[in-house]
Amino acid sequence: MGEALISRGAAGGGGGGALVKVTTFSGATVTCTSNGKSFTKTSTGGLVEFALGYGIWNITSVASDKSDSTKLNVDTLKIYDITLLGNMTLGISIDMSNSSPADAVTYTDDAVGYTPLAVDLDTGVCNYGSWEYTINNIIGCKPCLYKDGAVVDYLDPNDYSKFEDGSDADITSGYAGDVMVEFKKVWYKYAIDGNILTFQIANYDRSADGFVNSAFKSMDGTGTIKDYMYYGAYEGLQKDGKTRSLSGVEARGLNPDRDSYTGIRTTCIANGSSYGMEDWCKRYYILGLLMLVAKTRYIQGAIGIGHTAGNGYHNPIATGTLDQAGLFAGYQASKIKGVKAFGIENLWGNYFSWCDGIITLSSTTLGFKDCPPYNDTGDGYTSIADGYPRGFGNYLTSMVPVMDGAGITASVGQADSSIGWRDYFRVSSLAGLVARVGGNYGTGAAGAGPFYTFVIYDPSSNDDDFVGRLVSA
């Protein structure tokens, strides 16, 4: 990943030569020693950089309550990426019997004592609380230009039209690639014990404890675990037989041919074997992260209501309206502005979005699959008797893990929109139907949200308000 960026320059701070980037604890003292030479810096925001000469270097990172160290053999003039974080597990516990969206959630593991992330819903500006370091370095959330299954270069998170060094980036034409958000592999798990639902992430292998990497499975049908996965920064544009993730697409211009669920999956895959349409597994990894950093089930109240103005407004907004808004942005009073979370625009509101990997199998069961190949019949999907009432739908109050803890689905709902997740969830009693997620500009704030789901559509259904989002791994 790093070697492609050498030409963009190296920060000094050592014996000259290779650039060594150390991701570590925020505020830690980092020391590099070799053959009598020693260089020390204090990390800012979890990252510190050294220019080191040839040799074997002992690199240590010491914070107030933890430390880590490693040896590095510098034998080539290139960029070395070193991570010194120790072992961390960050989690939440949700008491689903508690009707309060926020009070029901408590931090667990190494997140105890953390301050949640929250957006000022008047200004749209994010306060990261205790989470900026984790988002940048453990979750590894980085917007980038992405082409032919590889990173071209990383974008300025506060202005996607620029690369990190300030030079211009082409994020509109498609010739330079798609605008995607990179996520670094972690181990994670949803679990349930009675009324207690938990979500945890770890930066080290906890597979022996039931943690999974399923969101990082490749899209090529092999199920290979990748080091990174990539999420479309925007709702997908249908262009030249492919789904693209580009800024500046005019309202109503994303799906001009009214392509269907099946059609949009096909146009996502048309980008290459490592591409696909947004799926339940990857989406619910992101939604778990949202509950973790915001410490609430009511994500809209912490990050923004999104473009959910209701039927008085009949136009979605163009992609890229939040390119200069940072990784998180949103509003409450204005329901005609978008929302941004982990660098991704409009995960809810604006357009309905098709979601792969979930299908109705019968009047009482849903089918789930955590990676391609997907299909329109549920063949090869795992059957779950979720217990959620079929019919018109309700607001979510309880959820259960699926896919060996890689995701969750609804199990209880009720008519009151002021408690629980505050997202509307509807499942048909008919078999072979697929899902749209997020709600759209006309849904209204009471129902749209990150967990909003309608599993009621034939795969051949089409509408110009239905889009798909590009993903890759």
PDB file of N, CA, C and O in Angstrom, residues 431-466:
ATOM      1  N   ALA A 431     -41.802 -15.827  -0.173  1.00  0.00           N
ATOM      2  CA  ALA A 431     -40.423 -16.258  -0.369  1.00  0.00           C
ATOM      3  C   ALA A 431     -39.814 -15.588  -1.606  1.00  0.00           C
ATOM      4  O   ALA A 431     -40.528 -15.161  -2.518  1.00  0.00           O
ATOM      5  N   GLY A 432     -38.462 -15.478  -1.599  1.00  0.00           N
ATOM      6  CA  GLY A 432     -37.737 -15.002  -2.769  1.00  0.00           C
ATOM      7  C   GLY A 432     -37.705 -13.506  -2.935  1.00  0.00           C
ATOM      8  O   GLY A 432     -37.453 -13.007  -4.043  1.00  0.00           O
ATOM      9  N   LEU A 433     -37.928 -12.743  -1.845  1.00  0.00           N
ATOM     10  CA  LEU A 433     -37.924 -11.289  -1.924  1.00  0.00           C
ATOM     11  C   LEU A 433     -36.674 -10.716  -1.273  1.00  0.00           C
ATOM     12  O   LEU A 433     -36.119 -11.286  -0.331  1.00  0.00           O
ATOM     13  N   VAL A 434     -36.229  -9.567  -1.785  1.00  0.00           N
ATOM     14  CA  VAL A 434     -34.932  -9.000  -1.395  1.00  0.00           C
ATOM     15  C   VAL A 434     -35.126  -7.631  -0.747  1.00  0.00           C
ATOM     16  O   VAL A 434     -36.255  -7.123  -0.647  1.00  0.00           O
ATOM     17  N   ALA A 435     -34.012  -7.013  -0.327  1.00  0.00           N
ATOM     18  CA  ALA A 435     -34.088  -5.867   0.575  1.00  0.00           C
ATOM     19  C   ALA A 435     -33.628  -4.560  -0.049  1.00  0.00           C
ATOM     20  O   ALA A 435     -32.662  -4.508  -0.809  1.00  0.00           O
ATOM     21  N   ARG A 436     -34.342  -3.506   0.334  1.00  0.00           N
ATOM     22  CA  ARG A 436     -33.835  -2.152   0.186  1.00  0.00           C
ATOM     23  C   ARG A 436     -33.550  -1.628   1.594  1.00  0.00           C
ATOM     24  O   ARG A 436     -34.239  -2.020   2.554  1.00  0.00           O
ATOM     25  N   VAL A 437     -32.576  -0.744   1.741  1.00  0.00           N
ATOM     26  CA  VAL A 437     -32.179  -0.283   3.067  1.00  0.00           C
ATOM     27  C   VAL A 437     -32.045   1.238   3.084  1.00  0.00           C
ATOM     28  O   VAL A 437     -31.910   1.884   2.054  1.00  0.00           O
ATOM     29  N   GLY A 438     -32.098   1.802   4.309  1.00  0.00           N
ATOM     30  CA  GLY A 438     -31.768   3.197   4.542  1.00  0.00           C
ATOM     31  C   GLY A 438     -32.899   4.187   4.486  1.00  0.00           C
ATOM     32  O   GLY A 438     -32.824   5.252   5.078  1.00  0.00           O
ATOM     33  N   GLY A 439     -33.967   3.877   3.734  1.00  0.00           N
ATOM     34  CA  GLY A 439     -35.009   4.869   3.512  1.00  0.00           C
ATOM     35  C   GLY A 439     -34.575   5.870   2.451  1.00  0.00           C
ATOM     36  O   GLY A 439     -33.434   5.851   1.984  1.00  0.00           O
ATOM     37  N   ASN A 440     -35.473   6.778   2.067  1.00  0.00           N
ATOM     38  CA  ASN A 440     -35.096   7.772   1.065  1.00  0.00           C
ATOM     39  C   ASN A 440     -35.608   9.150   1.465  1.00  0.00           C
ATOM     40  O   ASN A 440     -36.102   9.345   2.578  1.00  0.00           O
ATOM     41  N   TYR A 441     -35.488  10.109   0.556  1.00  0.00           N
ATOM     42  CA  TYR A 441     -35.866  11.489   0.845  1.00  0.00           C
ATOM     43  C   TYR A 441     -37.335  11.634   1.211  1.00  0.00           C
ATOM     44  O   TYR A 441     -37.721  12.568   1.910  1.00  0.00           O
ATOM     45  N   GLY A 442     -38.182  10.725   0.752  1.00  0.00           N
ATOM     46  CA  GLY A 442     -39.603  10.826   1.030  1.00  0.00           C
ATOM     47  C   GLY A 442     -40.090   9.968   2.172  1.00  0.00           C
ATOM     48  O   GLY A 442     -41.273   9.980   2.506  1.00  0.00           O
ATOM     49  N   THR A 443     -39.179   9.211   2.807  1.00  0.00           N
ATOM     50  CA  THR A 443     -39.593   8.278   3.864  1.00  0.00           C
ATOM     51  C   THR A 443     -40.091   9.002   5.096  1.00  0.00           C
ATOM     52  O   THR A 443     -41.004   8.560   5.778  1.00  0.00           O
ATOM     53  N   GLY A 444     -39.467  10.122   5.408  1.00  0.00           N
ATOM     54  CA  GLY A 444     -39.776  10.811   6.654  1.00  0.00           C
ATOM     55  C   GLY A 444     -38.835  10.381   7.753  1.00  0.00           C
ATOM     56  O   GLY A 444     -38.420   9.213   7.827  1.00  0.00           O
ATOM     57  N   ALA A 445     -38.478  11.312   8.615  1.00  0.00           N
ATOM     58  CA  ALA A 445     -37.459  11.052   9.623  1.00  0.00           C
ATOM     59  C   ALA A 445     -37.856   9.980  10.619  1.00  0.00           C
ATOM     60  O   ALA A 445     -37.006   9.349  11.236  1.00  0.00           O
ATOM     61  N   ALA A 446     -39.150   9.756  10.813  1.00  0.00           N
ATOM     62  CA  ALA A 446     -39.589   8.794  11.813  1.00  0.00           C
ATOM     63  C   ALA A 446     -39.262   7.359  11.428  1.00  0.00           C
ATOM     64  O   ALA A 446     -39.255   6.479  12.286  1.00  0.00           O
ATOM     65  N   GLY A 447     -39.023   7.092  10.153  1.00  0.00           N
ATOM     66  CA  GLY A 447     -38.783   5.713   9.754  1.00  0.00           C
ATOM     67  C   GLY A 447     -37.437   5.452   9.130  1.00  0.00           C
ATOM     68  O   GLY A 447     -36.883   4.367   9.262  1.00  0.00           O
ATOM     69  N   ALA A 448     -36.889   6.441   8.418  1.00  0.00           N
ATOM     70  CA  ALA A 448     -35.616   6.236   7.742  1.00  0.00           C
ATOM     71  C   ALA A 448     -34.473   6.218   8.741  1.00  0.00           C
ATOM     72  O   ALA A 448     -34.525   6.847   9.787  1.00  0.00           O
ATOM     73  N   GLY A 449     -33.422   5.501   8.394  1.00  0.00           N
ATOM     74  CA  GLY A 449     -32.257   5.434   9.264  1.00  0.00           C
ATOM     75  C   GLY A 449     -31.318   4.335   8.812  1.00  0.00           C
ATOM     76  O   GLY A 449     -31.618   3.594   7.868  1.00  0.00           O
ATOM     77  N   PRO A 450     -30.186   4.186   9.482  1.00  0.00           N
ATOM     78  CA  PRO A 450     -29.207   3.186   9.063  1.00  0.00           C
ATOM     79  C   PRO A 450     -29.739   1.762   9.111  1.00  0.00           C
ATOM     80  O   PRO A 450     -29.308   0.913   8.314  1.00  0.00           O
ATOM     81  N   PHE A 451     -30.678   1.469  10.023  1.00  0.00           N
ATOM     82  CA  PHE A 451     -31.200   0.106  10.158  1.00  0.00           C
ATOM     83  C   PHE A 451     -32.515  -0.101   9.397  1.00  0.00           C
ATOM     84  O   PHE A 451     -33.061  -1.206   9.401  1.00  0.00           O
ATOM     85  N   TYR A 452     -33.029   0.945   8.779  1.00  0.00           N
ATOM     86  CA  TYR A 452     -34.265   0.837   8.003  1.00  0.00           C
ATOM     87  C   TYR A 452     -34.112  -0.257   6.948  1.00  0.00           C
ATOM     88  O   TYR A 452     -33.154  -0.271   6.171  1.00  0.00           O
ATOM     89  N   THR A 453     -35.076  -1.178   6.891  1.00  0.00           N
ATOM     90  CA  THR A 453     -35.013  -2.299   5.947  1.00  0.00           C
ATOM     91  C   THR A 453     -36.415  -2.715   5.542  1.00  0.00           C
ATOM     92  O   THR A 453     -37.291  -2.880   6.390  1.00  0.00           O
ATOM     93  N   PHE A 454     -36.617  -2.892   4.243  1.00  0.00           N
ATOM     94  CA  PHE A 454     -37.841  -3.495   3.707  1.00  0.00           C
ATOM     95  C   PHE A 454     -37.429  -4.705   2.874  1.00  0.00           C
ATOM     96  O   PHE A 454     -36.849  -4.540   1.795  1.00  0.00           O
ATOM     97  N   VAL A 455     -37.717  -5.906   3.371  1.00  0.00           N
ATOM     98  CA  VAL A 455     -37.417  -7.122   2.605  1.00  0.00           C
ATOM     99  C   VAL A 455     -38.724  -7.559   1.943  1.00  0.00           C
ATOM    100  O   VAL A 455     -39.378  -8.512   2.376  1.00  0.00           O
ATOM    101  N   ILE A 456     -39.084  -6.852   0.881  1.00  0.00           N
ATOM    102  CA  ILE A 456     -40.415  -7.070   0.296  1.00  0.00           C
ATOM    103  C   ILE A 456     -40.399  -7.022  -1.236  1.00  0.00           C
ATOM    104  O   ILE A 456     -41.463  -7.030  -1.869  1.00  0.00           O
ATOM    105  N   TYR A 457     -39.231  -7.005  -1.866  1.00  0.00           N
ATOM    106  CA  TYR A 457     -39.163  -6.715  -3.294  1.00  0.00           C
ATOM    107  C   TYR A 457     -38.721  -7.915  -4.117  1.00  0.00           C
ATOM    108  O   TYR A 457     -37.783  -8.644  -3.739  1.00  0.00           O
ATOM    109  N   ASP A 458     -39.365  -8.077  -5.254  1.00  0.00           N
ATOM    110  CA  ASP A 458     -38.898  -9.052  -6.231  1.00  0.00           C
ATOM    111  C   ASP A 458     -37.558  -8.563  -6.800  1.00  0.00           C
ATOM    112  O   ASP A 458     -37.378  -7.352  -7.009  1.00  0.00           O
ATOM    113  N   PRO A 459     -36.593  -9.461  -7.029  1.00  0.00           N
ATOM    114  CA  PRO A 459     -35.285  -9.034  -7.547  1.00  0.00           C
ATOM    115  C   PRO A 459     -35.350  -8.291  -8.869  1.00  0.00           C
ATOM    116  O   PRO A 459     -34.410  -7.563  -9.221  1.00  0.00           O
ATOM    117  N   SER A 460     -36.447  -8.454  -9.612  1.00  0.00           N
ATOM    118  CA  SER A 460     -36.581  -7.749 -10.888  1.00  0.00           C
ATOM    119  C   SER A 460     -37.206  -6.371 -10.729  1.00  0.00           C
ATOM    120  O   SER A 460     -37.338  -5.625 -11.715  1.00  0.00           O
ATOM    121  N   SER A 461     -37.596  -5.995  -9.488  1.00  0.00           N
ATOM    122  CA  SER A 461     -38.199  -4.686  -9.249  1.00  0.00           C
ATOM    123  C   SER A 461     -37.233  -3.575  -9.654  1.00  0.00           C
ATOM    124  O   SER A 461     -36.019  -3.699  -9.478  1.00  0.00           O
ATOM    125  N   ASN A 462     -37.781  -2.481 -10.191  1.00  0.00           N
ATOM    126  CA  ASN A 462     -36.914  -1.372 -10.564  1.00  0.00           C
ATOM    127  C   ASN A 462     -37.634  -0.056 -10.363  1.00  0.00           C
ATOM    128  O   ASN A 462     -38.864   0.027 -10.430  1.00  0.00           O
ATOM    129  N   ASP A 463     -36.841   0.967 -10.079  1.00  0.00           N
ATOM    130  CA  ASP A 463     -37.371   2.297  -9.847  1.00  0.00           C
ATOM    131  C   ASP A 463     -36.177   3.247  -9.885  1.00  0.00           C
ATOM    132  O   ASP A 463     -35.077   2.874  -9.459  1.00  0.00           O
ATOM    133  N   ASP A 464     -36.375   4.476 -10.336  1.00  0.00           N
ATOM    134  CA  ASP A 464     -35.226   5.377 -10.388  1.00  0.00           C
ATOM    135  C   ASP A 464     -34.857   5.925  -9.021  1.00  0.00           C
ATOM    136  O   ASP A 464     -33.857   6.641  -8.880  1.00  0.00           O
ATOM    137  N   ASP A 465     -35.646   5.621  -7.980  1.00  0.00           N
ATOM    138  CA  ASP A 465     -35.277   5.982  -6.606  1.00  0.00           C
ATOM    139  C   ASP A 465     -34.470   4.875  -5.918  1.00  0.00           C
ATOM    140  O   ASP A 465     -34.095   5.022  -4.754  1.00  0.00           O
ATOM    141  N   PHE A 466     -34.244   3.745  -6.603  1.00  0.00           N
ATOM    142  CA  PHE A 466     -33.511   2.632  -6.034  1.00  0.00           C
ATOM    143  C   PHE A 466     -32.122   2.579  -6.670  1.00  0.00           C
ATOM    144  O   PHE A 466     -31.994   2.523  -7.899  1.00  0.00           O
TER     145      PHE A 466
END
